[in-house]
Amino acid sequence: MSLKVNKTKLLLALLLLAITVPSRVINNDRAFNIDEPWWIISSANFYYAVTHRDFANTYFEYHPGVTNMWIFSTAMHFYFPEYRGFGQGFFDQRKPHFEEFLRENGKETLDLVRYSRYIQAVVLSIMAVIAFLLLSLLIGEITAFLSIALAIISPFFLGHSRLMNMETMLAMFVLTSFLGMYVYLHKERKIIYLIVSGISFGLAQLTKSSSVVLIGVIGLMLLLQLIQKDENPLRSKLTSATKTFGIWLASAALIYVILWPGMWVAPGKMLSEVYGNAFSYALQGGRLDVTEELEPANFSLDNRSDGVLLYLKYWFSGTTFVTWLGVIFAGFLFFSKHKEENLKIAKPLIVCLLILGSLFILMFGLAQGRNHAHYIMNSFVAFDIIAGIGWGFVLMLAQNKWQIFNRTYASIIFIVALVLTQIGFGLPYAPYYFTYKNPFAERAATLGYGEGYNLAVEYLSAKPNAEEMQVYVYNGMGTFSYMFRGETLVFKRVYLVDESYEQIVEETKSSDYLVLYPVIRNQQPETEKLFTAFENATPEKTIEINGIEYIYIYNVSEIPESVYAALLE
């Protein structure tokens, strides 16, 4: 076996691109999530540091998000190469000065993000094709196509892949690394598969340190190879496993060092910042600048099942019937008596994918301070791959029972119908997609992530002299300001946490319009007093999405004084 691309593989790879690329590039500037402004500014600082050879200052967050920052930096280099020559230095990620700087120089952050998303779409497409080619060596071309397609066009994955939040890139790097190692161990021991796996893991680590979970799965795969009964002596197998792991880890380390300039000059600092902060946050609930040091005595994981159950609910809410049925069909595969080679490989592959997805749920379910659904994107992808294998098994059974399914057109109809059904579940939630909620779930897995602000921008931009307007917007940095040509005054969440109601009242009165985001009311208890006070005011415009009230737009001149009095009391 090899990665040699035959006609069928080529056609399926092109079809994979045809059904995924358009959805990632068309109207990809309709929503900005609340995390993107941080990474946009960090990336601009990264670009400035690299172009000024200030490599020690290329660390900004423990994720570490280096792949994300390279994408933004590439977009910046082509869109605004002069940026590096103004001597402005680094911008604070929590303030809108970067956005103001770009506008002063005739540039828009909106354009920078749009071009960055185009580049990310290319990266995701490349990784999807590589994953398809690797998976096709294990379970056949049709089933591999189904598996990858169902994963990358699922509403939850698709929605996040249209944003620059790293989760989908991380999931594809992890998947490719896993598949490369699996092909190497179970199909053909060609060094290229091992190196592809190692490089992909290095890219995953450069994206988010949480991908360290993969080491456990790789270790388990190597351990199973050691205890497998065959004619090779244990010592020989141990040597082989050690060599395999060494090459894999060396490949990952090499790409990690090559792509992160900070590792060239201060590797100790970079590694301690990334992993020290990651473990501190997971085990102590805060970064090292808060906890000051790692204290083993203070380490704790949630000793209840609440966190794990929360993430299982997220997965349940964010997946479609196509995935559910596919996973069930994959379970039936274990009771099959068919002797096909692909089925023999598929069974342990499903088990490993199940372990991989479950480990991410366990890690974030038990760790402190992490409760967002997109953290388990790897689980969504792993389980979608399992679902694809399940549907491939159904097609095989149909081909064995009914001759008509052995005809090319019948297989094509089956594939197209399944893919279109998966796409169809997400279409009512366009252009966001990640707000998809299956009919049995109470709420969407991701809600209040910045979606809907584009509709507020459209409404206010249609007003006369909108460019001269000042709008006070809750969490409006980037989510609103990138799209609005007038002045955006940011209503920060921390004002509510700190109970800075005098400032809120003052800044509201100084603005023309106030934009609130009621969709997050139940998620953020500190907003309760605010929304209770504004029950005495009637919004000029209420924006609903899928039957949910997302946005309240108030004309400040029409807000009664009783609202301000309620906030200040």
Coordinates of C-alpha atoms in Angstrom, one line a residue:
M1 CA 0.0 0.0 0.0
S2 CA 1.1 3.6 -0.5
L3 CA -0.3 7.1 -0.8
K4 CA -0.2 6.8 -4.6
V5 CA -3.3 8.6 -5.8
N6 CA -5.4 6.6 -8.3
K7 CA -8.2 8.0 -10.3
T8 CA -10.9 7.1 -7.8
K9 CA -8.9 8.7 -4.9
L10 CA -8.3 11.8 -7.0
L11 CA -11.9 12.2 -7.8
L12 CA -13.0 11.7 -4.2
A13 CA -10.3 14.2 -3.0
L14 CA -11.6 16.8 -5.5
L15 CA -15.2 16.1 -4.4
L16 CA -14.1 16.5 -0.8
L17 CA -12.7 19.9 -1.6
A18 CA -15.8 20.8 -3.7
I19 CA -18.2 20.2 -0.8
T20 CA -16.1 21.9 1.9
V21 CA -14.1 24.8 0.5
P22 CA -17.1 27.0 -0.7
S23 CA -18.7 26.8 2.7
R24 CA -15.5 28.2 4.3
V25 CA -14.9 31.1 1.9
I26 CA -18.3 32.4 1.0
N27 CA -19.6 35.2 3.3
N28 CA -16.9 34.3 5.8
D29 CA -16.9 37.8 7.3
R30 CA -20.4 37.6 8.9
A31 CA -19.4 36.7 12.4
F32 CA -16.5 37.3 14.8
N33 CA -16.2 35.3 18.0
I34 CA -15.2 36.9 21.3
D35 CA -11.8 35.3 21.2
E36 CA -10.7 36.5 17.8
P37 CA -9.7 40.1 18.7
W38 CA -7.2 38.8 21.3
W39 CA -5.5 36.6 18.6
I40 CA -5.7 39.2 15.9
I41 CA -3.8 41.7 18.1
S42 CA -1.4 39.0 19.4
S43 CA -0.7 37.9 15.8
A44 CA 0.0 41.5 14.8
N45 CA 2.5 41.7 17.7
F46 CA 3.9 38.4 16.6
Y47 CA 4.4 39.7 13.1
Y48 CA 6.0 42.9 14.4
A49 CA 8.3 40.9 16.7
V50 CA 9.4 38.5 13.9
T51 CA 10.1 41.3 11.4
H52 CA 12.1 43.1 14.1
R53 CA 14.0 39.9 15.0
D54 CA 12.6 40.2 18.6
F55 CA 12.1 36.5 18.7
A56 CA 12.0 36.3 22.5
N57 CA 8.7 38.2 22.4
T58 CA 6.8 35.8 20.2
Y59 CA 5.0 34.2 23.2
F60 CA 1.6 35.7 24.0
E61 CA -0.6 32.9 25.4
Y62 CA -0.1 29.4 26.7
H63 CA -2.0 27.8 23.9
P64 CA 0.5 28.8 22.3
G65 CA -1.4 29.6 19.0
V66 CA 1.7 29.8 16.9
T67 CA 0.0 28.3 13.8
N68 CA -2.8 30.8 14.1
M69 CA -0.4 33.7 14.4
W70 CA 1.6 32.6 11.4
I71 CA -1.7 32.6 9.4
F72 CA -2.5 36.1 10.5
S73 CA 1.1 37.2 10.0
T74 CA 1.0 35.9 6.4
A75 CA -2.2 37.8 5.7
M76 CA -0.7 40.9 7.3
H77 CA 2.5 40.6 5.2
F78 CA 0.4 40.7 2.0
Y79 CA -2.3 43.0 3.1
F80 CA -0.3 45.6 5.1
P81 CA 3.5 45.0 4.8
E82 CA 4.2 48.6 5.9
Y83 CA 2.8 47.7 9.3
R84 CA 6.3 46.6 10.4
G85 CA 7.9 49.9 9.6
F86 CA 5.9 52.4 11.7
G87 CA 7.6 51.8 15.0
Q88 CA 4.4 51.5 16.9
G89 CA 5.5 48.5 18.9
F90 CA 3.1 46.1 20.5
F91 CA -0.6 46.7 21.1
D92 CA -2.6 45.7 24.2
Q93 CA -4.9 42.8 23.3
R94 CA -7.6 44.1 25.6
K95 CA -7.9 47.5 24.0
P96 CA -9.1 48.7 20.6
H97 CA -6.0 50.7 19.7
F98 CA -4.8 48.2 17.1
E99 CA -8.1 48.6 15.2
E100 CA -7.8 52.4 15.4
F101 CA -4.2 52.3 14.2
L102 CA -5.2 50.3 11.1
R103 CA -8.1 52.7 10.2
E104 CA -5.8 55.7 10.6
N105 CA -3.6 54.1 8.0
G106 CA -6.5 53.3 5.6
K107 CA -6.8 49.6 6.5
E108 CA -9.6 47.6 8.0
T109 CA -9.2 44.7 10.5
L110 CA -12.2 43.1 8.8
D111 CA -10.2 42.7 5.6
L112 CA -7.2 41.2 7.5
V113 CA -9.5 38.6 9.2
R114 CA -11.2 37.8 5.9
Y115 CA -7.8 37.0 4.2
S116 CA -6.6 35.1 7.2
R117 CA -9.7 32.9 7.1
Y118 CA -9.0 32.2 3.4
I119 CA -5.6 31.0 4.3
Q120 CA -7.0 28.8 7.1
A121 CA -9.4 27.3 4.6
V122 CA -6.5 26.2 2.5
V123 CA -4.7 24.7 5.5
L124 CA -7.9 22.8 6.6
S125 CA -8.4 21.6 3.0
I126 CA -4.8 20.3 2.8
M127 CA -5.2 18.5 6.1
A128 CA -8.6 17.0 5.1
V129 CA -7.1 15.6 1.9
I130 CA -4.1 14.1 3.8
A131 CA -6.4 12.6 6.4
F132 CA -8.6 11.1 3.6
L133 CA -5.6 9.6 1.9
L134 CA -4.3 8.0 5.1
L135 CA -7.7 6.7 6.1
S136 CA -8.3 5.3 2.7
L137 CA -5.3 3.0 3.2
L138 CA -7.0 1.5 6.2
I139 CA -10.7 1.2 5.4
G140 CA -11.1 1.9 1.7
E141 CA -11.7 5.0 -0.3
I142 CA -15.5 5.2 -0.1
T143 CA -15.7 4.7 3.7
A144 CA -12.7 7.1 4.2
F145 CA -14.4 9.7 2.1
L146 CA -17.6 9.4 4.1
S147 CA -15.8 9.6 7.4
I148 CA -13.8 12.7 6.6
A149 CA -16.7 14.4 4.8
L150 CA -19.2 13.8 7.7
A151 CA -16.6 15.3 10.1
I152 CA -15.7 18.4 8.3
I153 CA -19.2 19.4 7.1
S154 CA -20.9 18.8 10.4
P155 CA -22.6 22.0 11.6
F156 CA -20.4 22.3 14.7
F157 CA -17.1 21.8 12.9
L158 CA -18.1 23.9 9.9
G159 CA -19.2 26.8 12.0
H160 CA -16.0 26.9 14.0
S161 CA -13.8 26.4 10.8
R162 CA -15.2 29.7 9.5
L163 CA -13.7 31.4 12.6
M164 CA -10.0 31.9 13.6
N165 CA -10.3 30.1 16.9
M166 CA -7.8 27.3 16.3
E167 CA -10.0 24.4 17.4
T168 CA -10.7 23.0 13.9
M169 CA -7.0 23.3 12.9
L170 CA -6.1 21.5 16.1
A171 CA -8.6 18.7 15.5
M172 CA -7.3 18.1 11.9
F173 CA -3.7 18.1 13.1
V174 CA -4.5 15.6 15.8
L175 CA -6.5 13.4 13.4
T176 CA -3.8 13.4 10.8
S177 CA -1.1 12.6 13.4
F178 CA -3.2 9.7 14.8
L179 CA -3.9 8.3 11.3
G180 CA -0.3 8.6 10.2
M181 CA 0.8 6.5 13.2
Y182 CA -2.0 4.0 12.8
V183 CA -1.1 3.4 9.1
Y184 CA 2.6 3.0 10.1
L185 CA 1.8 0.5 12.8
H186 CA -1.0 -1.5 11.2
K187 CA -0.6 -1.2 7.5
E188 CA 2.8 -0.4 6.1
R189 CA 6.0 0.6 8.0
K190 CA 7.1 3.4 5.7
I191 CA 9.0 6.2 7.4
I192 CA 6.9 8.8 5.5
Y193 CA 3.8 7.9 7.5
L194 CA 5.7 8.2 10.8
I195 CA 7.2 11.6 9.8
V196 CA 3.8 12.9 8.7
S197 CA 2.4 11.8 12.0
G198 CA 5.2 13.5 13.9
I199 CA 5.0 16.8 12.0
S200 CA 1.2 16.9 12.5
F201 CA 1.6 16.4 16.2
G202 CA 4.2 19.2 16.2
L203 CA 1.7 21.5 14.5
A204 CA -1.0 20.4 17.0
Q205 CA 1.3 21.4 19.9
L206 CA 2.1 24.7 18.2
T207 CA -1.7 25.3 18.0
K208 CA -2.8 24.2 21.5
S209 CA -1.0 22.4 24.2
S210 CA -4.1 20.3 25.0
S211 CA -3.1 18.0 22.1
V212 CA -0.7 16.4 24.5
V213 CA -3.5 13.9 25.0
L214 CA -2.4 12.3 21.8
I215 CA 0.8 11.1 23.4
G216 CA -1.3 8.8 25.6
V217 CA -3.1 7.3 22.6
I218 CA 0.1 6.8 20.7
G219 CA 1.7 5.3 23.8
L220 CA -1.2 2.9 24.1
M221 CA -0.9 1.9 20.4
L222 CA 2.8 1.1 20.9
L223 CA 2.1 -0.8 24.1
L224 CA -0.5 -3.0 22.2
Q225 CA 2.2 -3.7 19.6
L226 CA 4.5 -4.8 22.4
I227 CA 2.1 -7.3 24.0
Q228 CA 0.8 -8.6 20.7
K229 CA 1.7 -12.3 20.3
D230 CA 3.9 -13.0 17.3
E231 CA 7.3 -14.5 16.4
N232 CA 9.3 -11.4 17.3
P233 CA 11.1 -11.4 20.7
L234 CA 10.1 -8.8 23.3
R235 CA 13.5 -7.1 23.2
S236 CA 13.2 -6.6 19.4
K237 CA 9.7 -5.2 19.7
L238 CA 10.8 -2.9 22.6
T239 CA 13.6 -1.6 20.5
S240 CA 11.3 -1.0 17.5
A241 CA 8.7 0.8 19.7
T242 CA 11.4 3.0 21.3
K243 CA 12.8 3.9 17.8
T244 CA 9.3 4.6 16.5
F245 CA 8.4 6.9 19.4
G246 CA 11.8 8.6 19.1
I247 CA 11.4 9.4 15.4
W248 CA 7.8 10.5 15.9
L249 CA 8.7 12.8 18.8
A250 CA 11.8 14.1 17.1
S251 CA 9.8 15.0 14.0
A252 CA 7.3 16.9 16.2
A253 CA 10.1 18.7 18.1
L254 CA 11.8 19.7 14.9
I255 CA 8.7 21.4 13.4
Y256 CA 8.0 22.9 16.8
V257 CA 11.4 24.6 16.9
I258 CA 11.5 25.6 13.2
L259 CA 8.1 27.3 13.3
W260 CA 8.3 29.1 16.6
P261 CA 11.0 31.8 16.6
G262 CA 10.8 32.0 20.4
M263 CA 12.3 28.5 20.6
W264 CA 15.4 29.7 18.7
V265 CA 16.5 32.1 21.4
A266 CA 14.7 31.2 24.6
P267 CA 13.4 27.6 24.5
G268 CA 13.3 27.2 28.3
K269 CA 11.1 30.3 28.7
M270 CA 8.7 29.3 25.9
L271 CA 8.2 25.7 27.2
S272 CA 7.8 26.8 30.8
E273 CA 5.3 29.5 29.8
V274 CA 3.2 27.1 27.7
Y275 CA 3.2 24.0 29.8
G276 CA 3.5 25.7 33.2
N277 CA 0.5 27.9 32.5
A278 CA -1.5 25.0 30.9
F279 CA -1.0 22.8 34.0
S280 CA -1.6 25.7 36.4
Y281 CA -4.8 26.6 34.7
A282 CA -6.1 23.0 34.5
L283 CA -5.1 22.0 38.1
Q284 CA -5.2 25.3 40.0
G285 CA -7.8 27.3 38.0
G286 CA -5.5 30.2 36.9
R287 CA -2.4 31.2 35.1
L288 CA 1.0 31.3 36.8
D289 CA 0.8 35.1 37.0
V290 CA -2.2 34.6 39.3
T291 CA -1.2 31.4 41.1
E292 CA 2.5 32.5 41.1
E293 CA 3.8 28.9 41.0
L294 CA 2.7 25.3 40.6
E295 CA 1.8 24.0 44.0
P296 CA 1.2 20.3 44.0
A297 CA -0.7 20.6 47.3
N298 CA -3.2 22.8 45.6
F299 CA -3.7 20.5 42.5
S300 CA -7.3 19.3 42.1
L301 CA -9.6 18.0 39.5
D302 CA -13.3 18.2 39.7
N303 CA -14.2 15.2 41.9
R304 CA -17.7 15.1 40.5
S305 CA -19.0 13.9 37.2
D306 CA -20.6 17.3 36.4
G307 CA -17.9 18.5 34.0
V308 CA -17.8 15.3 32.0
L309 CA -21.6 15.2 31.8
L310 CA -21.5 18.8 30.6
Y311 CA -19.3 17.9 27.7
L312 CA -21.3 14.9 26.9
K313 CA -24.3 17.1 26.7
Y314 CA -22.4 19.5 24.4
W315 CA -21.6 16.6 22.1
F316 CA -25.2 15.3 22.1
S317 CA -26.5 18.8 21.4
G318 CA -24.0 19.6 18.6
T319 CA -24.3 16.4 16.6
T320 CA -26.7 15.3 13.9
F321 CA -28.9 12.2 13.5
V322 CA -26.4 11.2 10.7
T323 CA -23.6 11.0 13.3
W324 CA -25.8 9.2 15.9
L325 CA -26.9 6.5 13.5
G326 CA -23.4 6.1 12.1
V327 CA -22.0 5.6 15.6
I328 CA -24.7 3.0 16.3
F329 CA -23.9 1.2 13.0
A330 CA -20.2 1.2 13.9
G331 CA -21.2 -0.6 17.1
F332 CA -22.9 -3.3 15.1
L333 CA -19.7 -3.8 13.1
F334 CA -18.2 -5.6 16.2
F335 CA -20.8 -8.3 16.0
S336 CA -20.3 -8.8 12.2
K337 CA -19.0 -12.2 11.0
H338 CA -17.8 -10.7 7.7
K339 CA -14.1 -11.5 7.0
E340 CA -13.2 -8.5 4.9
E341 CA -9.7 -7.1 5.6
N342 CA -11.0 -3.5 6.0
L343 CA -13.4 -4.6 8.7
K344 CA -10.6 -6.3 10.6
I345 CA -8.7 -3.0 10.6
A346 CA -11.8 -0.9 11.3
K347 CA -12.6 -2.6 14.6
P348 CA -9.4 -1.6 16.5
L349 CA -9.4 1.7 14.7
I350 CA -12.8 2.5 16.1
V351 CA -11.7 1.6 19.6
C352 CA -8.7 3.9 19.3
L353 CA -10.8 6.8 17.9
L354 CA -13.2 6.3 20.8
I355 CA -10.4 6.5 23.3
L356 CA -9.0 9.6 21.6
G357 CA -12.3 11.4 21.7
S358 CA -13.1 10.3 25.2
L359 CA -9.8 11.5 26.6
F360 CA -10.5 15.0 25.4
I361 CA -13.9 14.9 27.1
L362 CA -12.3 13.6 30.3
M363 CA -9.5 16.1 30.3
F364 CA -11.7 19.2 29.9
G365 CA -14.5 17.7 32.0
L366 CA -12.2 17.2 35.0
A367 CA -9.9 20.3 34.5
Q368 CA -10.7 23.6 36.2
G369 CA -11.8 26.7 34.4
R370 CA -12.8 25.1 31.0
N371 CA -16.4 24.8 30.0
H372 CA -16.8 25.7 26.4
A373 CA -18.0 23.2 23.8
H374 CA -15.3 23.9 21.2
Y375 CA -12.6 22.6 23.6
I376 CA -13.7 19.1 22.6
M377 CA -13.6 19.6 18.9
N378 CA -11.3 16.6 18.7
S379 CA -14.0 14.5 20.2
F380 CA -16.6 15.7 17.7
V381 CA -14.2 14.8 14.8
A382 CA -13.2 11.5 16.2
F383 CA -16.8 10.4 16.8
D384 CA -17.8 11.7 13.3
I385 CA -15.0 9.5 11.8
I386 CA -16.5 6.5 13.7
A387 CA -19.9 7.4 12.3
G388 CA -18.5 7.5 8.8
I389 CA -17.0 4.0 9.3
G390 CA -20.5 2.9 10.5
W391 CA -22.2 4.2 7.4
G392 CA -19.5 2.5 5.2
F393 CA -20.4 -0.8 7.0
V394 CA -24.0 -0.2 6.1
L395 CA -23.1 0.3 2.4
M396 CA -21.0 -2.9 2.4
L397 CA -24.0 -4.8 3.8
A398 CA -26.2 -3.4 1.2
Q399 CA -23.8 -4.3 -1.5
N400 CA -23.6 -7.9 -0.2
K401 CA -27.4 -8.2 -0.1
W402 CA -28.5 -6.3 -3.2
Q403 CA -26.6 -6.3 -6.4
I404 CA -27.8 -2.9 -7.4
F405 CA -25.6 -1.3 -4.7
N406 CA -22.5 -2.7 -6.4
R407 CA -23.1 -0.4 -9.4
T408 CA -21.1 2.9 -9.3
Y409 CA -24.1 5.2 -9.6
A410 CA -25.8 3.5 -6.6
S411 CA -22.8 4.1 -4.4
I412 CA -22.5 7.7 -5.6
I413 CA -26.2 8.3 -4.8
F414 CA -25.7 6.8 -1.3
I415 CA -22.7 9.0 -0.6
V416 CA -24.2 12.2 -2.0
A417 CA -27.5 11.6 -0.1
L418 CA -25.7 11.1 3.1
V419 CA -23.4 14.1 2.7
L420 CA -26.3 16.4 1.6
T421 CA -28.3 15.3 4.7
Q422 CA -25.4 16.2 6.9
I423 CA -25.1 19.6 5.2
G424 CA -28.8 20.1 5.4
F425 CA -28.9 19.9 9.2
G426 CA -26.6 23.0 9.3
L427 CA -28.2 25.1 6.6
P428 CA -30.9 26.6 8.8
Y429 CA -28.2 27.9 11.1
A430 CA -26.1 29.7 8.4
P431 CA -24.0 31.7 8.3
Y432 CA -22.9 30.7 11.9
Y433 CA -23.6 26.9 11.8
F434 CA -22.1 26.2 15.2
T435 CA -25.4 27.3 16.8
Y436 CA -26.9 24.1 15.5
K437 CA -29.0 22.3 18.0
N438 CA -30.5 18.8 17.5
P439 CA -34.3 18.7 18.2
F440 CA -33.9 16.8 21.5
A441 CA -31.4 19.2 23.1
E442 CA -32.4 22.0 25.4
R443 CA -29.9 24.5 23.9
A444 CA -27.1 24.7 21.4
A445 CA -23.6 23.5 22.4
T446 CA -22.3 26.9 21.4
L447 CA -24.4 30.0 22.0
G448 CA -23.6 33.7 22.5
Y449 CA -20.1 33.4 20.9
G450 CA -20.4 36.6 19.0
E451 CA -23.0 35.5 16.4
G452 CA -25.7 38.0 15.7
Y453 CA -23.7 41.2 16.0
N454 CA -23.5 41.4 12.2
L455 CA -27.3 41.9 12.1
A456 CA -27.1 44.7 14.6
V457 CA -24.4 46.3 12.4
E458 CA -26.6 46.0 9.3
Y459 CA -29.5 47.6 11.2
L460 CA -27.6 50.6 12.5
S461 CA -25.5 51.1 9.4
A462 CA -28.7 51.6 7.4
K463 CA -29.5 54.7 9.5
P464 CA -28.6 58.2 8.2
N465 CA -25.1 59.4 9.2
A466 CA -24.2 56.0 10.7
E467 CA -20.5 56.8 10.3
E468 CA -20.9 59.7 12.8
M469 CA -22.7 57.5 15.3
Q470 CA -21.3 56.3 18.6
V471 CA -22.6 52.9 19.8
Y472 CA -22.0 51.4 23.2
V473 CA -21.8 47.6 22.6
Y474 CA -21.6 44.8 25.1
N475 CA -18.5 42.8 24.3
G476 CA -18.4 44.8 21.1
M477 CA -14.6 44.8 20.5
G478 CA -14.2 43.0 17.2
T479 CA -17.6 41.2 17.3
F480 CA -19.2 44.5 16.4
S481 CA -16.5 47.1 15.8
Y482 CA -14.8 45.4 12.9
M483 CA -18.0 45.6 10.8
F484 CA -19.2 49.0 11.9
R485 CA -18.0 52.2 10.3
G486 CA -19.0 54.5 13.1
E487 CA -17.4 54.7 16.6
T488 CA -17.8 51.6 18.8
L489 CA -17.5 52.1 22.6
V490 CA -16.9 48.8 24.2
F491 CA -19.1 47.8 27.1
K492 CA -16.7 45.3 28.8
R493 CA -18.0 42.4 30.8
V494 CA -15.6 43.2 33.6
Y495 CA -17.6 46.4 34.3
L496 CA -20.4 44.1 35.5
V497 CA -18.1 41.8 37.4
D498 CA -16.6 44.9 39.2
E499 CA -20.0 46.5 39.5
S500 CA -18.8 49.7 37.8
Y501 CA -22.3 50.9 37.2
E502 CA -21.5 54.6 37.3
Q503 CA -19.1 54.1 34.4
I504 CA -21.8 52.0 32.6
V505 CA -24.3 54.8 33.0
E506 CA -21.9 57.5 32.0
E507 CA -20.8 55.7 28.8
T508 CA -24.3 54.8 27.9
K509 CA -25.4 58.4 28.1
S510 CA -22.5 59.6 26.0
S511 CA -23.5 57.3 23.2
D512 CA -26.2 57.4 20.5
Y513 CA -27.2 53.7 20.8
L514 CA -26.8 50.9 23.2
V515 CA -26.5 47.3 22.0
L516 CA -27.0 44.5 24.6
Y517 CA -26.6 40.7 24.1
P518 CA -29.4 39.0 26.1
V519 CA -28.6 35.6 24.7
I520 CA -25.8 35.3 27.3
R521 CA -28.1 36.3 30.3
N522 CA -28.3 32.7 31.7
Q523 CA -24.6 32.0 31.1
Q524 CA -23.3 35.2 32.8
P525 CA -25.0 35.7 36.2
E526 CA -23.3 39.1 36.6
T527 CA -25.6 40.5 33.8
E528 CA -28.8 39.9 35.8
K529 CA -28.9 43.3 37.4
L530 CA -28.3 45.0 34.0
F531 CA -31.1 43.1 32.2
T532 CA -33.5 43.5 35.1
A533 CA -33.0 47.2 35.0
F534 CA -33.6 47.4 31.3
E535 CA -36.9 45.6 31.6
N536 CA -38.2 49.1 32.1
A537 CA -37.0 50.2 28.7
T538 CA -38.3 49.1 25.3
P539 CA -35.7 48.3 22.7
E540 CA -35.9 50.1 19.4
K541 CA -35.0 46.8 17.7
T542 CA -35.0 43.2 18.9
I543 CA -33.0 40.8 16.8
E544 CA -34.0 37.1 16.9
I545 CA -32.1 34.1 15.5
N546 CA -33.8 30.7 15.3
G547 CA -36.5 31.9 17.7
I548 CA -34.0 33.2 20.3
E549 CA -33.6 36.8 21.3
Y550 CA -30.0 37.7 20.6
I551 CA -29.7 41.5 20.4
Y552 CA -31.5 44.5 22.0
I553 CA -30.8 47.8 20.4
Y554 CA -31.8 50.9 22.4
N555 CA -31.9 54.5 21.3
V556 CA -30.2 56.1 24.2
S557 CA -32.4 59.2 24.0
E558 CA -35.4 57.0 24.7
I559 CA -34.0 55.2 27.8
P560 CA -35.9 56.3 30.9
E561 CA -34.1 57.7 33.9
S562 CA -35.6 54.9 36.0
V563 CA -33.2 52.5 34.2
Y564 CA -30.2 54.4 35.3
A565 CA -31.6 54.8 38.8
A566 CA -32.0 51.0 39.0
L567 CA -28.4 50.4 38.0
L568 CA -27.0 52.9 40.5
E569 CA -29.0 51.9 43.5

